[in-house]
XYZ file of C-alpha atoms in Angstrom:
401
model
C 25.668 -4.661 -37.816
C 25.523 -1.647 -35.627
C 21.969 -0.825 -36.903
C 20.703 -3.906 -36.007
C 22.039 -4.009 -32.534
C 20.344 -0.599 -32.012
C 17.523 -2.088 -33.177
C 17.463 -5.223 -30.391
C 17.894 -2.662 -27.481
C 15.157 0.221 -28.176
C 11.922 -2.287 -27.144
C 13.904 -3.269 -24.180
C 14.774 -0.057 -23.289
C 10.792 0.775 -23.671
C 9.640 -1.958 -21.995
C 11.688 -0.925 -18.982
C 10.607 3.029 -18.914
C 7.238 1.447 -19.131
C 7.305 -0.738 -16.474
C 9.435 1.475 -14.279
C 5.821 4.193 -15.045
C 3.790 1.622 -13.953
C 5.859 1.073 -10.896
C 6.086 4.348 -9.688
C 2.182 4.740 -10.556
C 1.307 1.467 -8.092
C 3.686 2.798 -5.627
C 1.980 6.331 -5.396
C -1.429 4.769 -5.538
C -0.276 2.458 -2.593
C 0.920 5.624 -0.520
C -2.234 7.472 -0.968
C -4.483 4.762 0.657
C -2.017 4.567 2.939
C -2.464 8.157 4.105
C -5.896 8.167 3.633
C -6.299 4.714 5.501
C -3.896 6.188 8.820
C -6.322 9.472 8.696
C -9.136 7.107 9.263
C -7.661 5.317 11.900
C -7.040 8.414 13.668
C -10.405 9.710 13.044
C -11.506 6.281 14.694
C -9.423 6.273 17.981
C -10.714 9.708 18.683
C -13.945 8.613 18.367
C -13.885 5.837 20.346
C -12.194 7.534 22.853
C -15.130 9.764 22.740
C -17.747 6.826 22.969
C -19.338 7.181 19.895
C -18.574 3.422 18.810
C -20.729 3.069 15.806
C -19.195 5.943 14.250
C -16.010 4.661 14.825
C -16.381 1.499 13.609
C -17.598 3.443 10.432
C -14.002 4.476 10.682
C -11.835 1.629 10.665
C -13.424 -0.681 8.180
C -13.397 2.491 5.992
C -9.903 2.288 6.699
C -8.849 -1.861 5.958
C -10.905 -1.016 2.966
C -9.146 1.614 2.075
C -5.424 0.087 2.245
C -5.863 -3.837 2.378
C -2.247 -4.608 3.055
C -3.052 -3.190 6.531
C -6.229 -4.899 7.019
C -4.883 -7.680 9.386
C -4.044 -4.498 11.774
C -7.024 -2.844 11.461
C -9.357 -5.842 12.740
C -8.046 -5.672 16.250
C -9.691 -2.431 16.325
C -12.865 -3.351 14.433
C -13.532 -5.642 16.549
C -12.772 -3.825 19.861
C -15.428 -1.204 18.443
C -17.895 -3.886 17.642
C -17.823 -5.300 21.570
C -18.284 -1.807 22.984
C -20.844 -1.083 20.540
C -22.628 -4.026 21.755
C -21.743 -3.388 25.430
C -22.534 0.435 24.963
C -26.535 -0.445 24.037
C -26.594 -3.088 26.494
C -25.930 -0.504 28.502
C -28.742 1.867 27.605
C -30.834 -0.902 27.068
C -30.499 -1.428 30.910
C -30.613 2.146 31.621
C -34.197 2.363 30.242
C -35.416 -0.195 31.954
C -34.251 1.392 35.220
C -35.914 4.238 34.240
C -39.146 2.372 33.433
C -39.063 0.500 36.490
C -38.822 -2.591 34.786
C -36.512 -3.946 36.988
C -36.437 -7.635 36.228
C -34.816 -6.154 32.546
C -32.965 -3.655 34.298
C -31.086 -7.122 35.978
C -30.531 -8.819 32.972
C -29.361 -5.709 30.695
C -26.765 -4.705 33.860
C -25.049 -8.088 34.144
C -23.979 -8.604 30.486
C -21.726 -5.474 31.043
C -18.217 -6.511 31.519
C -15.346 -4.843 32.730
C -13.560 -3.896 29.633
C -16.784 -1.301 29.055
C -15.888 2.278 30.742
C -19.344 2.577 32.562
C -18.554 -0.715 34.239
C -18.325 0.373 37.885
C -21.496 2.405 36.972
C -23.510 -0.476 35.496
C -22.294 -2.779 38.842
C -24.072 0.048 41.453
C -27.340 0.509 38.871
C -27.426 -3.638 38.907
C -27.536 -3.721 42.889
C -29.904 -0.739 42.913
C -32.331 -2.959 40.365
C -31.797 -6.050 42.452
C -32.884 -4.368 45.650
C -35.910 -2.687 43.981
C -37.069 -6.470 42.579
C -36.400 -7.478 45.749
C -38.876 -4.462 47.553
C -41.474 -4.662 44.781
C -41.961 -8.525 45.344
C -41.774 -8.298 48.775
C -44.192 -5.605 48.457
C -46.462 -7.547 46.449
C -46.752 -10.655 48.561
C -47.643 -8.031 51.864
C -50.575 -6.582 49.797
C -51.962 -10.209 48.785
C -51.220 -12.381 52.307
C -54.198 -12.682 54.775
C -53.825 -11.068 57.879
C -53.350 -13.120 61.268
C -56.210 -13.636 63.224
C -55.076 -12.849 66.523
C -51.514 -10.591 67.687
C -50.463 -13.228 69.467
C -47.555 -15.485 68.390
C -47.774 -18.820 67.728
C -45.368 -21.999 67.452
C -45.985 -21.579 63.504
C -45.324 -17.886 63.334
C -42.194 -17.319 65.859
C -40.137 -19.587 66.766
C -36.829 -19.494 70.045
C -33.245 -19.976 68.464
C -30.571 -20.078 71.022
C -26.722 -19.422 69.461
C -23.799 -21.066 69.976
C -21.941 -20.600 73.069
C -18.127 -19.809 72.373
C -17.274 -23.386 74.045
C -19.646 -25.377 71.720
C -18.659 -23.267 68.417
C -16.222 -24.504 66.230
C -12.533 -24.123 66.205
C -11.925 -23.367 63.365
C -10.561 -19.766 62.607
C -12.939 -19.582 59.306
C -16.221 -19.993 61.992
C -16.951 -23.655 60.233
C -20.845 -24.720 61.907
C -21.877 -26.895 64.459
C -25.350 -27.069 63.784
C -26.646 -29.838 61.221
C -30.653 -28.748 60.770
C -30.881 -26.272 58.064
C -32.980 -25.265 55.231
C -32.573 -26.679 52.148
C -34.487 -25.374 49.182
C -37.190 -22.427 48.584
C -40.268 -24.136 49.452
C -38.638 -24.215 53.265
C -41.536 -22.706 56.010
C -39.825 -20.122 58.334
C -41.070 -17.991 60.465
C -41.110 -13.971 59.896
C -40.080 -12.939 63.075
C -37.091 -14.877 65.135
C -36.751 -14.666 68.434
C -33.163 -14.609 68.810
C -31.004 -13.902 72.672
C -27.898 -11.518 72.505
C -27.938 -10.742 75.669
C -30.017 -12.357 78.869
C -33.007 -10.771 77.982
C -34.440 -11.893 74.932
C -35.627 -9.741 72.382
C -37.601 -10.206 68.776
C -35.252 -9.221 66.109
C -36.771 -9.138 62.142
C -35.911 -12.016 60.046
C -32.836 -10.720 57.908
C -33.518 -10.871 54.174
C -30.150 -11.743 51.756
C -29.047 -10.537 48.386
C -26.370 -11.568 46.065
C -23.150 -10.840 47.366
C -21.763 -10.048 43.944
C -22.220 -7.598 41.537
C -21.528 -7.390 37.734
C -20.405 -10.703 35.822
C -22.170 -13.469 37.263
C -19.918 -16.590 38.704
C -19.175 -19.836 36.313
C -19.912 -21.779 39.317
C -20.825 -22.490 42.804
C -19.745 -25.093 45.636
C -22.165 -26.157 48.032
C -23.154 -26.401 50.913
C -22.104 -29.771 53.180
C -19.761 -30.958 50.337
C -17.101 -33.561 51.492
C -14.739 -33.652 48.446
C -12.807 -30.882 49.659
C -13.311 -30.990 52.761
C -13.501 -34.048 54.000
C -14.412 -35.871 57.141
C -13.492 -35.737 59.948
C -11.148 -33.084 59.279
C -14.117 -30.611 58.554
C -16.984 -32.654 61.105
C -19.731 -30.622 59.068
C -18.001 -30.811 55.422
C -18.309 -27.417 53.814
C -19.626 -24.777 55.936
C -20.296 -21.799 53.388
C -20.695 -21.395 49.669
C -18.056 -20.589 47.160
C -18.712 -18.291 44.150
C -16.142 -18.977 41.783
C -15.117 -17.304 38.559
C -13.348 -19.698 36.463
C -12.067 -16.952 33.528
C -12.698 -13.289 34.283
C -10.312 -10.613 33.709
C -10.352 -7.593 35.980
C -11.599 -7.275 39.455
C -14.849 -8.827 40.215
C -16.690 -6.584 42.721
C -18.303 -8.314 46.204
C -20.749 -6.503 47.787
C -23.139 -6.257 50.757
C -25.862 -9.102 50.282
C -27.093 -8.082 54.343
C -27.111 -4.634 56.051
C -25.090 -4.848 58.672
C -21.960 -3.708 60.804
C -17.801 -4.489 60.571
C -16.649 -6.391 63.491
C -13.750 -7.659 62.038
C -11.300 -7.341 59.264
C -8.793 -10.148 59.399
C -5.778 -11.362 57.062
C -7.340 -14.524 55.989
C -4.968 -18.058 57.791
C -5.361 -20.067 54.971
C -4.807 -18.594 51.799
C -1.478 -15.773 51.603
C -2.965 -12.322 50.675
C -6.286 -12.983 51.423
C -8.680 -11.515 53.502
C -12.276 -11.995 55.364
C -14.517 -9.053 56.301
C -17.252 -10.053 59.008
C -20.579 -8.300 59.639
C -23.435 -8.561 62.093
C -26.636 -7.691 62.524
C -27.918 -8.300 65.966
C -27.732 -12.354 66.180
C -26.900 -12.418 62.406
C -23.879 -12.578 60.827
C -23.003 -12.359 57.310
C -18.617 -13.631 56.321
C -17.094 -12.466 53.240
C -14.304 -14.413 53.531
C -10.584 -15.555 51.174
C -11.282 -12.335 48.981
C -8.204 -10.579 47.141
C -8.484 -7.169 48.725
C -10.877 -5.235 50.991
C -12.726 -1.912 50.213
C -10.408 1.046 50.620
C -11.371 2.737 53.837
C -13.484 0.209 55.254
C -13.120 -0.441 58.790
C -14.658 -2.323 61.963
C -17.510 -0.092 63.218
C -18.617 0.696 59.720
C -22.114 0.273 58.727
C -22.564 -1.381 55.556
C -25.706 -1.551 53.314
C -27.392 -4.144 50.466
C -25.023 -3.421 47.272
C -22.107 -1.296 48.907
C -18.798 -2.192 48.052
C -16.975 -4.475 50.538
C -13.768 -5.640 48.240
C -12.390 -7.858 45.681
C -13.063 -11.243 44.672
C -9.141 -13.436 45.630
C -7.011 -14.714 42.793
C -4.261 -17.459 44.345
C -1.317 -15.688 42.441
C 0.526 -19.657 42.227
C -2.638 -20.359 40.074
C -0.746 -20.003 36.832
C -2.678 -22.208 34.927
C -6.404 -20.043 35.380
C -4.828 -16.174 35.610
C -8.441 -15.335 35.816
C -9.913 -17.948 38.124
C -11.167 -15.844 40.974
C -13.399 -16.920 43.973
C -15.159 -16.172 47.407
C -15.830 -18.238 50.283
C -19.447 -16.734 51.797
C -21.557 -17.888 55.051
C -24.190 -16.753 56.770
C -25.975 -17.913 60.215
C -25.999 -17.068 63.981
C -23.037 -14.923 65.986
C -22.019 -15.786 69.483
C -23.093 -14.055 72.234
C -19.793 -12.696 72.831
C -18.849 -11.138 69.913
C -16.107 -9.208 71.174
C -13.886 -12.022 71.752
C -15.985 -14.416 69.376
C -16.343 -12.687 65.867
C -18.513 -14.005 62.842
C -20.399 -16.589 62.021
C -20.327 -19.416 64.417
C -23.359 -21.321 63.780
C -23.838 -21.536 59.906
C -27.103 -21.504 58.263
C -28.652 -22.747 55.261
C -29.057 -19.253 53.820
C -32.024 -20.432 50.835
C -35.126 -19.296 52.908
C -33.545 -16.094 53.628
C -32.725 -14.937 50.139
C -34.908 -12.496 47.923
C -36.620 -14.322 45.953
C -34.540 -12.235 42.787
C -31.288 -13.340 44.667
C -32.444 -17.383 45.353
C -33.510 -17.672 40.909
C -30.512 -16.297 40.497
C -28.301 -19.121 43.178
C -30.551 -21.677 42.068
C -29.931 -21.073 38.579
C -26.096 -20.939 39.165
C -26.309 -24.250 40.669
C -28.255 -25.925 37.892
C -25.269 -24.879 35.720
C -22.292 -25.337 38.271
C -20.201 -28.032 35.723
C -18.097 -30.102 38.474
C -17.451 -32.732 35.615
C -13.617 -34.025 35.444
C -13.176 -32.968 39.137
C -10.320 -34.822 40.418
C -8.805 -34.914 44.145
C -5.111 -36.272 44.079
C -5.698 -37.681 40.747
C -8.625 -39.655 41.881
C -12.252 -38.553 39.863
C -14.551 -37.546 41.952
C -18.481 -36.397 41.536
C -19.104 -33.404 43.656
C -23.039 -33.020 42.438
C -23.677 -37.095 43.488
C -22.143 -36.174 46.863
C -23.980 -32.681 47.101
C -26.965 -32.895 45.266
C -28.456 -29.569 46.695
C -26.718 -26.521 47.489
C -27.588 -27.408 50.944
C -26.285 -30.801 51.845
C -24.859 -33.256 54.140
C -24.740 -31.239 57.183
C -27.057 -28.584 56.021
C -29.966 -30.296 54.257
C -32.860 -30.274 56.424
């Protein structure tokens, strides 16, 4: 009897050192992917950090090859290396076109870099320098092929007498809403080259001002026009909407608002309507260009400053009790005619139609931004309402000509 037991309990005993082998063989297999799998992680981040991206991803899907278990971890990192891989050639893509002089490209390379991509404050300056140089080179263009004028003297169809607001007739309102309802409302608008504009008793002939984009980087989701009355209503607002709002409906980071008019700082003002925001006003002799409700102005900036096409003038505003969009972000921009007393009466205080003035680069661009402004399941106190039936153009109501 004792033999046999002995004889049950040896193939167990076997088949447990056997299994215990195989054990500790999995279990040192598993380690050394492990190892090898962290080294190539490392080898990765330093990489990346480094801005080779391609190499990097190289890395890491050596790595959740290498040690599957710890896949799921790695692919936060693969795919971080795949967006800056795509963001890095964008990047050179747009670089090369700079340096070609292509600058239509150089545009559309610049403003596909986002934020999260380290050259991003880089890309924003090269995409204002391209925009100004389409700008000059079509401007440039259409002044080699246009007929010259027969005689020096100015005519009813080449200069025209604007008279601004006087402080009494301007509006009240503290965000310089318009009082004049005649404005330009598309492209195809005739306008003179020169203006003949008073800012003092003697009249003088100031150039006709020419307007950029007054953003830089991503482009906005959206825009609200001109002349709307859905939120701002009559007769509260007697003109409706007297600006345009570029709105960014889900971008993270800061989105960067810049010069779209040379001009100078008169004013720098907490903004009365929305808490922690601010308006920046310029001028440029009966011109005026309001970058107004942004999140935070330039550091340094200051009235007196003079302030070119593309600098840096501040932050697009976030309404921090906006929990629902934490990266809805917006402007509130106008443009038109100072006062003649700009000392006591800063800003805009006759607002213009601003399509005839934009570079032809800068009014594709708004046009195109309109087209694809989605104001669908806009409601106002739980009412639907159709902003684009009651502002068809960007220019509207008030504005349209």
């Amino acid at each position: 009897m004792r033999n046999v037991k002995t004889k049950g309990i040896l193939p167990i005993f076997i088949a447990l050192i056997v299994v215990g082998a195989l054990g500790l063989s999995a279990a040192g297999y598993e380690g050394v992917t492990y190892y090898q799998s962290k080294k190539l992680v490392e080898a990765g981040d330093k990489l990346m950090n480094d801005g080779l991206y391609a190499e990097a991803l190289a890395k890491y899907e050596m790595a959740g090859n290498k040690f599957k278990p710890g896949k799921s971890k790695i692919d936060s990192k693969i795919s971080n290396a795949r967006e800056l891989l795509t963001q890095d050639d964008t990047y050179k893509q747009g670089t090369a076109s700079y340096n070609k002089q292509e600058w239509q490209k150089c545009l559309d390379y610049f403003k596909l870099v986002t934020d999260k991509y380290p050259q991003y404050k880089a890309a924003q300056v090269r995409y204002s320098e391209c925009q100004k140089k389409l700008a000059d080179a079509q401007t440039a263009a259409a002044s080699s092929t246009a007929q010259p004028s027969p005689t020096p003297t100015s005519t009813p169809s080449t200069t025209r007498k604007r008279s601004t607001s006087s402080p009494s007739a301007s509006s009240s309102s503290s965000s310089g809403e318009s009082t004049t309802s005649s404005n330009n409302n598309s492209s195809s608008s005739s306008s003179s080259s020169n203006e003949v504009a008073s800012s003092s008793p003697s009249s003088q002939t100031q150039t006709r001002p020419v307007l950029y984009l007054p953003y830089s980087g991503t482009s906005p989701d959206r825009l609200s026009p001109m002349g709307e009355t859905v939120f701002h209503p009559k007769p509260q607002n007697p003109t409706g909407h007297h600006g345009i709002d570029f709105i960014w409906l889900d971008t993270p980071g800061n989105v960067g608002i810049i010069a779209s008019m040379d001009g100078v700082v008169t004013a720098i003002n907490a903004n009365t309507s929305h808490a922690g925001a601010w308006d920046v006003l310029t001028r440029s002799g009966t011109y005026g260009v309001d970058y107004t409700e942004m999140g935070s102005i330039r550091s340094g900036l200051k009235v007196g400053d003079s302030v070119k096409v593309g600098d840096s003038v501040g932050y697009a505003y976030h309404d921090a009790n906006n929990v629902d969009q934490p990266n809805y972000k917006m402007i509130h921009w106008q443009f038109g005619n100072q006062s003649e007393d700009p000392a006591n009466h800063p800003g805009v205080t006759t607002c213009l139609c601003p399509l005839s003035y934009f570079a032809s680069s800068a009014l594709s661009a708004i046009n195109t931004l309109w087209a694809n402004s989605d104001w669908s399941g806009t409601e106002v106190n739980g009412e639907p309402v159709d902003l684009k039936a009651n502002s068809p153009y960007i220019c509207s109501g008030s504005y349209a000509q």
